[in-house]
Amino acid sequence: MSRGVGRQMHQTDPNWWRQAVVYQIYPRSFADADGDGLGDIRGIRSKIAYLASLGIDAVWLSPFYPSALADGGYDVDDYRDVDPRLGSLAEVDELIRALHDAGLKVIVDIVPNHSSNRHRWFREALAAGPGSTARNRYIFRDGLGPDGNRPPSDWVSHFGGSAWTRITEPSGEPGQWYLHLFAREQPDWNWDNPEVREDFLSTLRFWSDRGVDGFRVDVAHALAKDMSEPLRSRPTAASGTTPLDGKDPLYDRDEVHGIYAEWRKVFNEYDPPRTAVAEAWVPAARRHAYASPEGLGQAFNFDLLRADWDPDQFRTIITDNLAQAGTSGASSTWVLSNHDVVRHATRYGLPPGTDYARWLMGEGREPAEDQVLGLRRARAATLLMLALPGSAYLYQGEELGLFEVPDLPAAVLQDPIWERTGRRRKGRDGCRVPLPWTVDGPSFGFGPDGAHLPQPDWFGACSVEAQDGNEGSTLSFYRRALALRRELQTYEELRWCDGGTGQVLHFARPGGWHTVANFGARPAPVPDGEFLVGSAPLHDGLLPPDTTVWLRVRPRA
Ligand code: NOJ
């Protein structure tokens, strides 16, 4: 399948997403125009030239909806409005227009598993009694035991503690419990309720009508639930760790695809059809159902993000995911970093098998992080990823080679994981520290004043200003690789050239585009060809350890 080459064609090509590079913006930490310490819509708008200069195809905006920020905006008060601290609907409309004018598509985050506890319908549900229509939009149950003071099941929240919270009824008596797979401020919707389904279809149309090109679907595998009694006797797989088979009460149930079939009809009302990508933490073999053309069309593949810097793991993941993508007719996706995980420049600088949650609790001192090695491998992994067929999702700041900020003081932590685990896990704030744009100045150019999470001193040296125009910088490296990818990308084919074993991975894409990655400790030879870009320079004509290179190799006459 080919990708539109010219920009004009790219604008209307219904397949634009298949091999797109999508850049994730975490709005509260990207750029702050009004100086309140929180990034905002005008801040993003002021950086459009920068975004275009990267050579990406689309931006994905993490939630910017009204929210108390109990979970960084994934606790949504109103799906069809904008957090006044971030801007207004009119400003988002302008942003979408300006991004389109710059040739960039726009993907927004949709959070359908749960709302926030400040959502109008949840407040109505609290005010209405048990058994009411309003309660039936969420998942309320009576508690166990004579006083109903034990939760309806032993299900646990992803952020720690019970997945149930007891409410006080309007009468003032202790009352029913509601389900929340995440924080207690994030009550789960009841997707068996047609009113909930209809309301989300309206939200999809609301944003599609405003020109949004696609949706990133949060926790896409948890919407359909089997809530038949007794709940307690039916344990549930912890997402991602136990094999899922379509019958788990909470995750990856087969019926969830009925919901996305309805969504697809809405996407197809538009020209070009709106796209979607599922955040579904399911095994590779079950991913294609989310990615089918009758469903969301694409699903995140987090396998590389979870892999060590290891050639066998990379090869298997690439082979399996390309095969899986073939099954659904979708293209594969690739991700190394996002707002939920330790940044990949840090992961690769830690010994394989490091427990990152524990490492963060040690404030990043033990085991020691080797930042030189980490960044070297991160660049090599990125260049390898960008050479793969399918679409690549980048996370803001990775183009600057940012490391995790492991030593944020307890007093500033915002992630609900911190409190819900009884302060035993720090959570994800270390990858969400506001971006450095300038070498110095208040908040390193993030805004005219401070930043909502403190930035470390070393951020200045990683700033856009420090790297812009500097040949050897990570920023220049990303720009060069992305510009070349645009030129080189044609058919979604990949051929291994490396015999399948060893420390060096070598594959070719159509048109003589070769990628060679050296995972080993010794320099490796590269095929004869034109050097296009390297994650580090060749040394005496050899590929140094922890380096990836792209070459153009002419077929033998
Ligand atoms: C996945 C999002 O990426 C994460 O940030 C959020 O905490 C959970 N879903 C809950 O919405």
Coordinates of C-alpha atoms and ligand atoms in Angstrom, one line a residue:
M1 CA 0.0 0.0 0.0
S2 CA 1.5 3.3 -0.9
R3 CA 1.5 6.5 1.0
G4 CA 0.7 9.8 -0.8
V5 CA 3.9 11.5 -1.6
G6 CA 3.0 15.0 -2.3
R7 CA 1.7 17.2 0.5
Q8 CA -1.5 18.0 -1.5
M9 CA -2.3 14.3 -1.9
H10 CA -1.4 13.7 1.7
Q11 CA -4.1 16.1 2.8
T12 CA -6.9 14.1 1.3
D13 CA -5.4 10.6 1.2
P14 CA -7.7 8.3 3.2
N15 CA -4.7 6.2 4.0
W16 CA -2.6 9.0 5.4
W17 CA -2.4 7.3 8.8
R18 CA -0.9 4.0 7.6
Q19 CA 2.7 5.2 7.7
A20 CA 2.3 8.5 9.5
V21 CA 4.6 9.8 12.2
V22 CA 2.4 11.1 15.0
Y23 CA 3.8 13.4 17.6
Q24 CA 2.1 13.2 21.0
I25 CA 1.6 16.6 22.8
Y26 CA 0.8 16.4 26.5
P27 CA -0.8 19.9 26.5
R28 CA -0.2 20.8 30.1
S29 CA 3.5 20.3 29.7
F30 CA 4.2 21.5 26.1
A31 CA 4.1 25.4 26.1
D32 CA 2.5 27.9 28.4
A33 CA 1.3 31.1 26.7
D34 CA -0.5 32.8 29.6
G35 CA 2.1 32.2 32.4
D36 CA 0.0 30.2 34.8
G37 CA 2.5 27.3 34.8
L38 CA 0.2 25.0 32.8
G39 CA 0.7 24.5 29.1
D40 CA -2.2 25.7 27.0
I41 CA -3.8 25.8 23.5
R42 CA -2.2 29.1 22.6
G43 CA 1.1 27.7 23.7
I44 CA 0.8 24.9 21.2
R45 CA -0.3 27.3 18.5
S46 CA 2.9 29.4 19.1
K47 CA 5.0 26.3 18.4
I48 CA 3.4 25.2 15.1
A49 CA 6.5 26.2 13.1
Y50 CA 8.6 24.0 15.4
L51 CA 6.2 21.1 14.9
A52 CA 6.2 21.5 11.2
S53 CA 10.0 21.7 11.2
L54 CA 10.2 18.2 12.7
G55 CA 8.8 16.5 9.6
I56 CA 6.0 14.8 11.4
D57 CA 2.6 14.1 9.8
A58 CA 0.2 14.5 12.7
V59 CA -0.1 15.6 16.3
W60 CA -2.0 13.7 19.0
L61 CA -3.3 16.0 21.7
S62 CA -3.6 14.3 25.1
P63 CA -6.8 15.5 26.9
F64 CA -7.4 19.3 27.1
Y65 CA -11.0 19.0 28.4
P66 CA -12.2 20.5 31.6
S67 CA -10.8 18.4 34.4
A68 CA -9.8 18.6 38.1
L69 CA -6.6 16.8 37.0
A70 CA -7.1 13.9 39.3
D71 CA -5.4 11.9 36.6
G72 CA -3.6 14.5 34.4
G73 CA -6.8 15.2 32.4
Y74 CA -7.8 11.6 31.9
D75 CA -10.6 12.5 34.3
V76 CA -12.9 14.3 31.9
D77 CA -15.7 16.6 33.2
D78 CA -17.1 17.4 29.8
Y79 CA -16.0 15.7 26.6
R80 CA -17.2 18.6 24.4
D81 CA -15.5 21.5 26.0
V82 CA -12.0 22.9 26.8
D83 CA -10.4 23.4 30.2
P84 CA -10.6 27.2 30.7
R85 CA -7.1 27.1 32.1
L86 CA -6.0 25.8 28.7
G87 CA -8.1 27.9 26.4
S88 CA -11.5 27.9 24.7
L89 CA -13.3 26.0 22.0
A90 CA -12.6 28.9 19.7
E91 CA -8.9 28.6 20.4
V92 CA -9.0 24.8 19.7
D93 CA -10.8 25.5 16.4
E94 CA -8.1 28.0 15.5
L95 CA -5.4 25.5 16.5
I96 CA -6.9 22.8 14.3
R97 CA -7.1 25.2 11.4
A98 CA -3.5 26.3 11.9
L99 CA -2.2 22.8 12.2
H100 CA -4.0 21.8 9.0
D101 CA -2.6 24.9 7.2
A102 CA 0.9 23.7 8.3
G103 CA 0.1 20.3 6.7
L104 CA -0.4 18.5 10.0
K105 CA -3.3 16.2 10.9
V106 CA -4.9 16.4 14.4
I107 CA -5.7 13.4 16.6
V108 CA -7.5 14.0 19.9
D109 CA -7.8 11.7 22.9
I110 CA -11.1 10.2 23.7
V111 CA -11.6 8.7 27.2
P112 CA -14.6 6.3 27.0
N113 CA -14.0 3.9 29.9
H114 CA -14.6 6.5 32.6
S115 CA -15.6 10.1 33.1
S116 CA -14.6 12.3 36.0
N117 CA -16.6 12.4 39.2
R118 CA -17.4 16.0 38.3
H119 CA -19.2 15.0 35.0
R120 CA -22.8 16.3 35.0
W121 CA -24.1 12.7 34.7
F122 CA -22.1 11.4 37.6
R123 CA -23.3 14.2 39.8
E124 CA -26.9 13.4 38.7
A125 CA -26.2 9.7 39.5
L126 CA -25.1 10.6 43.1
A127 CA -28.2 12.8 43.6
A128 CA -30.6 10.1 42.2
G129 CA -31.3 7.0 44.3
P130 CA -30.3 3.4 43.7
G131 CA -31.9 1.8 40.7
S132 CA -32.5 5.2 39.0
T133 CA -31.9 5.9 35.3
A134 CA -29.1 8.2 36.3
R135 CA -27.2 5.6 38.3
N136 CA -27.5 3.1 35.4
R137 CA -25.2 5.2 33.3
Y138 CA -22.4 4.2 35.6
I139 CA -21.7 0.9 37.5
F140 CA -23.2 1.1 40.9
R141 CA -23.7 -2.0 43.1
D142 CA -24.7 -2.7 46.7
G143 CA -21.9 -3.7 49.0
L144 CA -21.4 -7.1 50.6
G145 CA -22.1 -8.0 54.2
P146 CA -25.1 -7.2 56.4
D147 CA -24.3 -3.4 56.3
G148 CA -23.1 -3.5 52.7
N149 CA -19.8 -2.1 53.9
R150 CA -17.6 -4.5 51.9
P151 CA -16.9 -3.7 48.2
P152 CA -19.0 -5.8 45.7
S153 CA -15.8 -7.6 44.6
D154 CA -12.1 -7.7 45.3
W155 CA -11.2 -6.0 42.0
V156 CA -8.3 -3.6 42.3
S157 CA -7.7 -0.3 40.6
H158 CA -4.8 0.1 38.2
F159 CA -3.5 2.9 40.5
G160 CA -3.7 0.8 43.6
G161 CA -6.4 0.1 46.2
S162 CA -10.0 -1.2 45.6
A163 CA -11.7 -0.5 42.3
W164 CA -14.8 0.3 44.2
T165 CA -15.7 3.4 46.3
R166 CA -18.7 3.7 48.5
I167 CA -20.9 6.8 48.3
T168 CA -23.0 8.6 50.8
E169 CA -26.7 8.6 49.6
P170 CA -28.6 11.9 49.4
S171 CA -30.3 10.8 52.7
G172 CA -26.9 11.0 54.4
E173 CA -26.7 7.2 54.9
P174 CA -23.7 5.2 53.6
G175 CA -24.8 3.8 50.3
Q176 CA -23.9 2.0 47.2
W177 CA -20.5 1.5 45.6
Y178 CA -19.3 2.5 42.2
L179 CA -16.7 0.9 40.0
H180 CA -13.5 2.7 38.9
L181 CA -10.7 0.8 37.3
F182 CA -8.5 3.9 37.8
A183 CA -8.7 6.6 40.4
R184 CA -11.8 7.1 42.5
E185 CA -12.4 10.4 40.6
Q186 CA -12.8 8.3 37.4
P187 CA -16.1 6.4 37.6
D188 CA -16.5 3.7 34.9
W189 CA -19.3 4.2 32.4
N190 CA -21.9 1.5 31.9
W191 CA -21.5 0.6 28.2
D192 CA -24.6 -1.6 28.3
N193 CA -26.6 1.6 28.5
P194 CA -27.7 2.8 25.1
E195 CA -27.7 6.4 26.3
V196 CA -24.0 6.2 27.1
R197 CA -23.3 4.8 23.7
E198 CA -25.3 7.5 21.9
D199 CA -23.6 10.2 23.9
F200 CA -20.1 9.1 22.8
L201 CA -21.3 9.0 19.2
S202 CA -22.3 12.6 19.6
T203 CA -18.8 13.4 21.0
L204 CA -17.1 11.7 18.1
R205 CA -19.2 13.8 15.7
F206 CA -18.7 16.9 17.7
W207 CA -14.9 16.7 17.2
S208 CA -15.0 15.3 13.7
D209 CA -17.3 18.2 12.7
R210 CA -14.6 20.6 14.0
G211 CA -12.1 19.0 11.7
V212 CA -10.3 16.6 13.9
D213 CA -8.8 13.8 11.8
G214 CA -8.7 11.0 14.3
F215 CA -9.0 9.7 17.8
R216 CA -6.7 8.0 20.3
V217 CA -9.0 5.8 22.3
D218 CA -8.0 5.5 26.0
V219 CA -8.2 2.0 27.7
A220 CA -10.1 0.8 24.6
H221 CA -10.1 -2.8 25.8
A222 CA -12.0 -2.2 29.1
L223 CA -15.4 -0.8 28.0
A224 CA -17.4 -4.0 27.7
K225 CA -17.8 -5.6 31.2
D226 CA -19.6 -8.7 32.4
M227 CA -21.2 -7.5 35.6
S228 CA -23.4 -10.5 36.1
E229 CA -23.5 -11.8 39.7
P230 CA -21.7 -13.0 41.6
L231 CA -18.9 -10.7 40.8
R232 CA -16.6 -11.9 43.5
S233 CA -16.2 -15.5 42.3
R234 CA -14.9 -14.3 39.0
P235 CA -11.3 -13.1 39.2
T236 CA -10.1 -10.8 36.5
A237 CA -6.8 -10.8 34.6
A238 CA -4.6 -7.9 35.6
S239 CA -4.4 -6.1 32.3
G240 CA -1.5 -7.3 30.2
T241 CA -0.1 -9.9 32.5
T242 CA -2.5 -12.8 32.2
P243 CA -3.6 -14.3 28.9
L244 CA -6.8 -12.7 27.8
D245 CA -9.3 -14.8 25.9
G246 CA -12.3 -12.6 25.3
K247 CA -14.1 -13.9 28.5
D248 CA -12.4 -11.9 31.2
P249 CA -15.1 -9.9 33.1
L250 CA -13.3 -6.6 32.6
Y251 CA -10.7 -6.7 29.9
D252 CA -10.7 -7.4 26.2
R253 CA -14.2 -8.9 26.1
D254 CA -15.3 -9.9 22.6
E255 CA -18.4 -7.6 22.9
V256 CA -16.2 -4.5 23.0
H257 CA -15.9 -4.7 19.2
G258 CA -19.6 -4.2 18.8
I259 CA -19.0 -0.7 20.3
Y260 CA -16.3 0.1 17.8
A261 CA -18.3 -1.2 14.9
E262 CA -20.8 1.6 15.8
W263 CA -18.0 4.1 16.0
R264 CA -16.6 3.1 12.6
K265 CA -20.0 4.0 11.0
V266 CA -19.6 7.5 12.4
F267 CA -15.9 7.7 11.2
N268 CA -17.1 6.7 7.8
E269 CA -19.6 9.5 7.6
Y270 CA -16.6 11.8 7.0
D271 CA -14.4 12.3 4.0
P272 CA -11.7 11.2 4.5
P273 CA -13.0 8.8 7.1
R274 CA -11.8 9.7 10.6
T275 CA -9.2 7.4 12.0
A276 CA -8.7 5.9 15.4
V277 CA -6.0 4.1 17.3
A278 CA -6.8 1.9 20.3
E279 CA -4.8 2.0 23.5
A280 CA -5.5 -1.7 24.2
W281 CA -3.0 -3.5 26.5
V282 CA -3.7 -6.9 24.9
P283 CA -1.4 -9.6 23.5
A284 CA -0.3 -9.1 19.9
A285 CA -2.5 -11.9 18.8
R286 CA -5.6 -10.1 20.0
R287 CA -4.7 -6.7 18.8
H288 CA -5.9 -7.1 15.2
A289 CA -9.5 -7.2 16.3
Y290 CA -9.2 -3.5 17.5
A291 CA -7.3 -2.6 14.4
S292 CA -9.7 -4.1 11.9
P293 CA -11.2 -1.7 9.2
E294 CA -14.6 -2.5 10.7
G295 CA -13.3 -1.3 14.1
L296 CA -10.9 1.4 15.2
G297 CA -8.5 0.8 12.3
Q298 CA -5.3 0.8 14.3
A299 CA -4.1 -0.3 17.7
F300 CA -1.0 0.7 19.7
N301 CA 1.7 -1.9 19.8
F302 CA 3.7 -1.4 23.0
D303 CA 6.0 -4.3 22.4
L304 CA 9.1 -2.3 21.6
L305 CA 8.4 0.0 24.5
R306 CA 8.5 -3.0 26.8
A307 CA 11.5 -4.7 25.2
D308 CA 15.1 -4.6 26.2
W309 CA 17.8 -3.3 23.8
D310 CA 18.2 -6.8 22.5
P311 CA 18.3 -7.9 18.8
D312 CA 16.3 -11.1 19.3
Q313 CA 13.5 -9.3 21.1
F314 CA 13.4 -6.6 18.4
R315 CA 13.4 -9.1 15.5
T316 CA 10.6 -11.2 17.0
I317 CA 8.5 -8.1 17.8
I318 CA 8.9 -6.7 14.3
T319 CA 8.2 -10.0 12.6
D320 CA 5.1 -10.8 14.7
N321 CA 3.6 -7.3 14.5
L322 CA 4.0 -7.0 10.8
A323 CA 2.3 -10.4 10.5
Q324 CA -0.5 -9.3 12.9
A325 CA -1.0 -6.1 11.0
G326 CA -1.4 -8.1 7.9
T327 CA -4.2 -10.2 9.5
S328 CA -6.3 -7.1 10.2
G329 CA -5.4 -5.1 7.1
A330 CA -4.1 -2.3 9.3
S331 CA -0.6 -1.1 9.4
S332 CA 1.4 -1.7 12.6
T333 CA 2.2 1.0 15.1
W334 CA 5.5 1.6 16.9
V335 CA 6.1 3.4 20.2
L336 CA 9.1 3.8 22.3
S337 CA 7.9 6.5 24.8
N338 CA 4.7 8.1 25.9
H339 CA 3.3 10.0 28.9
D340 CA 2.8 6.8 30.9
V341 CA 6.3 5.3 30.9
V342 CA 9.9 6.1 31.8
R343 CA 11.5 7.9 28.9
H344 CA 13.4 5.5 26.6
A345 CA 16.7 7.4 26.9
T346 CA 16.6 6.6 30.6
R347 CA 15.4 3.0 30.2
Y348 CA 18.2 2.1 27.9
G349 CA 20.7 3.5 30.3
L350 CA 19.7 1.2 33.1
P351 CA 20.5 -2.5 33.3
P352 CA 18.0 -4.9 31.6
G353 CA 15.4 -6.1 34.1
T354 CA 15.5 -2.9 36.1
D355 CA 12.2 -2.4 38.0
Y356 CA 11.5 1.2 37.0
A357 CA 9.0 1.8 39.7
R358 CA 11.5 0.8 42.4
W359 CA 14.3 2.7 40.6
L360 CA 12.2 5.9 40.7
M361 CA 11.6 5.4 44.5
G362 CA 15.3 5.3 45.0
E363 CA 15.3 8.8 43.3
G364 CA 17.3 7.4 40.4
R365 CA 20.5 6.7 42.2
E366 CA 20.5 2.9 42.3
P367 CA 21.3 1.3 39.9
A368 CA 23.2 4.2 38.3
E369 CA 21.8 5.5 35.0
D370 CA 24.4 5.6 32.2
Q371 CA 23.0 8.6 30.2
V372 CA 25.6 8.4 27.5
L373 CA 24.7 4.8 26.7
G374 CA 21.0 5.4 27.2
L375 CA 20.9 8.3 24.7
R376 CA 23.1 6.4 22.3
R377 CA 20.8 3.4 22.3
A378 CA 17.7 5.6 22.3
R379 CA 18.8 7.2 19.1
A380 CA 19.7 3.8 17.6
A381 CA 16.3 2.4 18.6
T382 CA 14.4 5.4 17.2
L383 CA 16.2 5.2 13.9
L384 CA 15.4 1.5 13.7
M385 CA 11.7 2.2 14.6
L386 CA 11.4 5.0 12.0
A387 CA 12.5 2.6 9.3
L388 CA 9.7 0.1 9.9
P389 CA 6.5 -0.1 7.8
G390 CA 3.6 1.3 9.7
S391 CA 3.1 4.4 11.8
A392 CA 5.4 5.7 14.5
Y393 CA 4.2 7.6 17.6
L394 CA 6.7 10.0 19.2
Y395 CA 6.4 11.6 22.6
Q396 CA 7.1 15.3 23.1
G397 CA 10.7 15.8 24.3
E398 CA 12.1 12.6 22.9
E399 CA 13.4 14.6 19.9
L400 CA 15.4 16.5 22.5
G401 CA 16.9 13.3 23.9
L402 CA 15.2 14.1 27.3
F403 CA 15.8 11.7 30.1
E404 CA 13.3 10.9 32.8
V405 CA 13.3 13.3 35.8
P406 CA 13.6 10.7 38.6
D407 CA 14.1 13.0 41.6
L408 CA 11.0 15.1 41.7
P409 CA 10.3 15.9 45.3
A410 CA 7.3 14.1 46.9
A411 CA 5.6 17.5 47.6
V412 CA 5.2 18.2 43.8
L413 CA 4.0 14.8 42.6
Q414 CA 0.7 14.9 40.8
D415 CA 0.2 11.3 39.6
P416 CA -2.7 9.6 41.5
I417 CA -0.5 6.5 41.6
W418 CA 1.6 8.2 44.4
E419 CA -1.2 8.5 46.9
R420 CA -3.2 5.5 45.9
T421 CA -0.3 3.2 46.5
G422 CA 0.3 4.7 49.9
R423 CA 3.3 6.5 48.5
R424 CA 5.0 3.3 47.5
R425 CA 5.2 4.2 43.8
K426 CA 5.9 7.6 42.4
G427 CA 4.1 7.3 39.1
R428 CA 4.6 9.1 35.8
D429 CA 5.4 12.7 36.6
G430 CA 9.0 12.2 35.7
C431 CA 8.2 12.0 32.0
R432 CA 5.7 14.8 32.1
V433 CA 8.0 17.7 33.2
P434 CA 7.3 20.7 31.0
L435 CA 9.5 21.0 27.9
P436 CA 12.6 23.2 27.8
W437 CA 12.6 25.6 24.9
T438 CA 15.4 27.9 25.8
V439 CA 18.8 27.5 27.5
D440 CA 17.8 29.6 30.5
G441 CA 15.1 31.9 31.6
P442 CA 12.0 31.2 33.7
S443 CA 10.9 27.6 33.1
F444 CA 13.5 27.3 30.2
G445 CA 11.1 29.1 27.8
F446 CA 8.1 26.8 28.7
G447 CA 6.3 30.0 29.7
P448 CA 6.8 33.5 31.0
D449 CA 6.8 32.2 34.5
G450 CA 7.1 28.9 36.4
A451 CA 6.2 25.4 35.4
H452 CA 3.7 23.1 37.1
L453 CA 6.3 20.5 37.7
P454 CA 9.9 21.7 38.5
Q455 CA 12.4 21.3 35.7
P456 CA 16.0 20.2 36.6
D457 CA 19.0 22.4 35.8
W458 CA 20.2 20.0 33.1
F459 CA 17.0 20.8 31.0
G460 CA 18.7 23.9 29.6
A461 CA 21.4 22.0 27.8
C462 CA 18.6 19.8 26.2
S463 CA 16.5 22.7 25.2
V464 CA 15.4 23.4 21.6
E465 CA 17.5 26.5 21.6
A466 CA 20.6 24.6 22.6
Q467 CA 20.1 22.0 19.8
D468 CA 18.5 23.9 16.9
G469 CA 21.0 24.1 14.0
N470 CA 23.6 22.1 15.9
E471 CA 24.5 19.3 13.5
G472 CA 25.2 16.6 16.1
S473 CA 22.2 17.3 18.3
T474 CA 19.4 14.8 18.8
L475 CA 16.9 17.4 17.5
S476 CA 18.9 17.7 14.2
F477 CA 19.1 13.9 14.0
Y478 CA 15.3 13.5 14.4
R479 CA 14.7 16.2 11.7
R480 CA 17.1 14.5 9.3
A481 CA 15.6 11.1 9.8
L482 CA 12.1 12.3 9.5
A483 CA 12.8 14.2 6.3
L484 CA 14.4 11.2 4.8
R485 CA 11.6 8.9 5.9
R486 CA 9.2 11.1 4.0
E487 CA 11.3 10.6 0.9
L488 CA 12.0 7.0 1.3
Q489 CA 8.7 5.6 2.5
T490 CA 6.8 3.7 -0.2
Y491 CA 5.4 0.2 0.1
E492 CA 4.8 -1.4 3.5
E493 CA 7.3 -4.2 2.9
L494 CA 10.3 -5.3 4.8
R495 CA 12.8 -8.0 3.9
W496 CA 15.3 -9.3 6.5
C497 CA 18.9 -9.4 5.1
D498 CA 20.7 -10.7 8.2
G499 CA 20.2 -14.4 8.2
G500 CA 18.1 -14.2 11.4
T501 CA 20.7 -14.4 14.1
G502 CA 23.5 -12.4 15.6
Q503 CA 23.9 -9.0 17.1
V504 CA 23.3 -7.0 14.0
L505 CA 19.8 -6.5 12.5
H506 CA 19.7 -5.7 8.8
F507 CA 16.5 -5.2 6.8
A508 CA 15.6 -3.6 3.5
R509 CA 12.6 -1.6 2.4
P510 CA 11.6 -1.1 -1.3
G511 CA 13.8 1.3 -3.2
G512 CA 17.1 0.1 -1.8
W513 CA 16.4 1.6 1.7
H514 CA 18.6 -0.5 4.1
T515 CA 18.7 -0.3 7.8
V516 CA 21.5 -1.8 9.9
A517 CA 21.4 -1.8 13.7
N518 CA 24.3 -3.0 15.8
F519 CA 23.2 -4.3 19.2
G520 CA 26.6 -5.9 19.9
A521 CA 29.8 -4.8 21.6
R522 CA 32.0 -4.9 18.5
P523 CA 32.0 -2.7 15.3
A524 CA 30.2 -4.4 12.5
P525 CA 30.5 -4.1 8.7
V526 CA 27.8 -2.4 6.6
P527 CA 26.8 -3.1 3.0
D528 CA 28.2 -0.9 0.3
G529 CA 25.8 2.0 -0.2
E530 CA 25.2 5.7 0.2
F531 CA 25.2 6.7 3.8
L532 CA 21.9 8.5 4.5
V533 CA 21.7 9.1 8.3
G534 CA 23.1 7.4 11.4
S535 CA 22.2 7.5 15.0
A536 CA 26.0 8.1 15.4
P537 CA 28.7 8.4 12.7
L538 CA 30.4 5.3 11.2
H539 CA 33.9 4.7 12.4
D540 CA 36.5 3.7 9.9
G541 CA 33.7 2.6 7.7
L542 CA 32.3 0.3 10.4
L543 CA 29.1 0.5 12.4
P544 CA 30.0 1.1 16.0
P545 CA 28.1 -0.6 18.9
D546 CA 24.6 0.7 19.8
T547 CA 24.3 2.4 16.5
T548 CA 21.8 2.3 13.6
V549 CA 22.3 3.5 10.1
W550 CA 20.2 4.0 7.0
L551 CA 21.9 3.4 3.6
R552 CA 20.7 3.5 0.0
V553 CA 22.0 0.3 -1.6
R554 CA 21.7 0.0 -5.4
P555 CA 20.6 -3.4 -6.7
R556 CA 23.5 -5.3 -8.4
A557 CA 23.3 -4.9 -12.1
Ligands
NOJ1 C1 -4.2 5.5 29.8 C2 -3.6 6.9 29.8 O1 -2.6 6.9 28.9 C3 -3.2 7.1 31.2 O2 -2.4 8.3 31.3 C4 -4.4 7.2 32.1 O3 -4.0 7.4 33.4 C5 -5.2 6.0 32.0 N1 -5.4 5.5 30.6 C6 -6.6 6.2 32.6 O4 -7.3 7.0 31.8

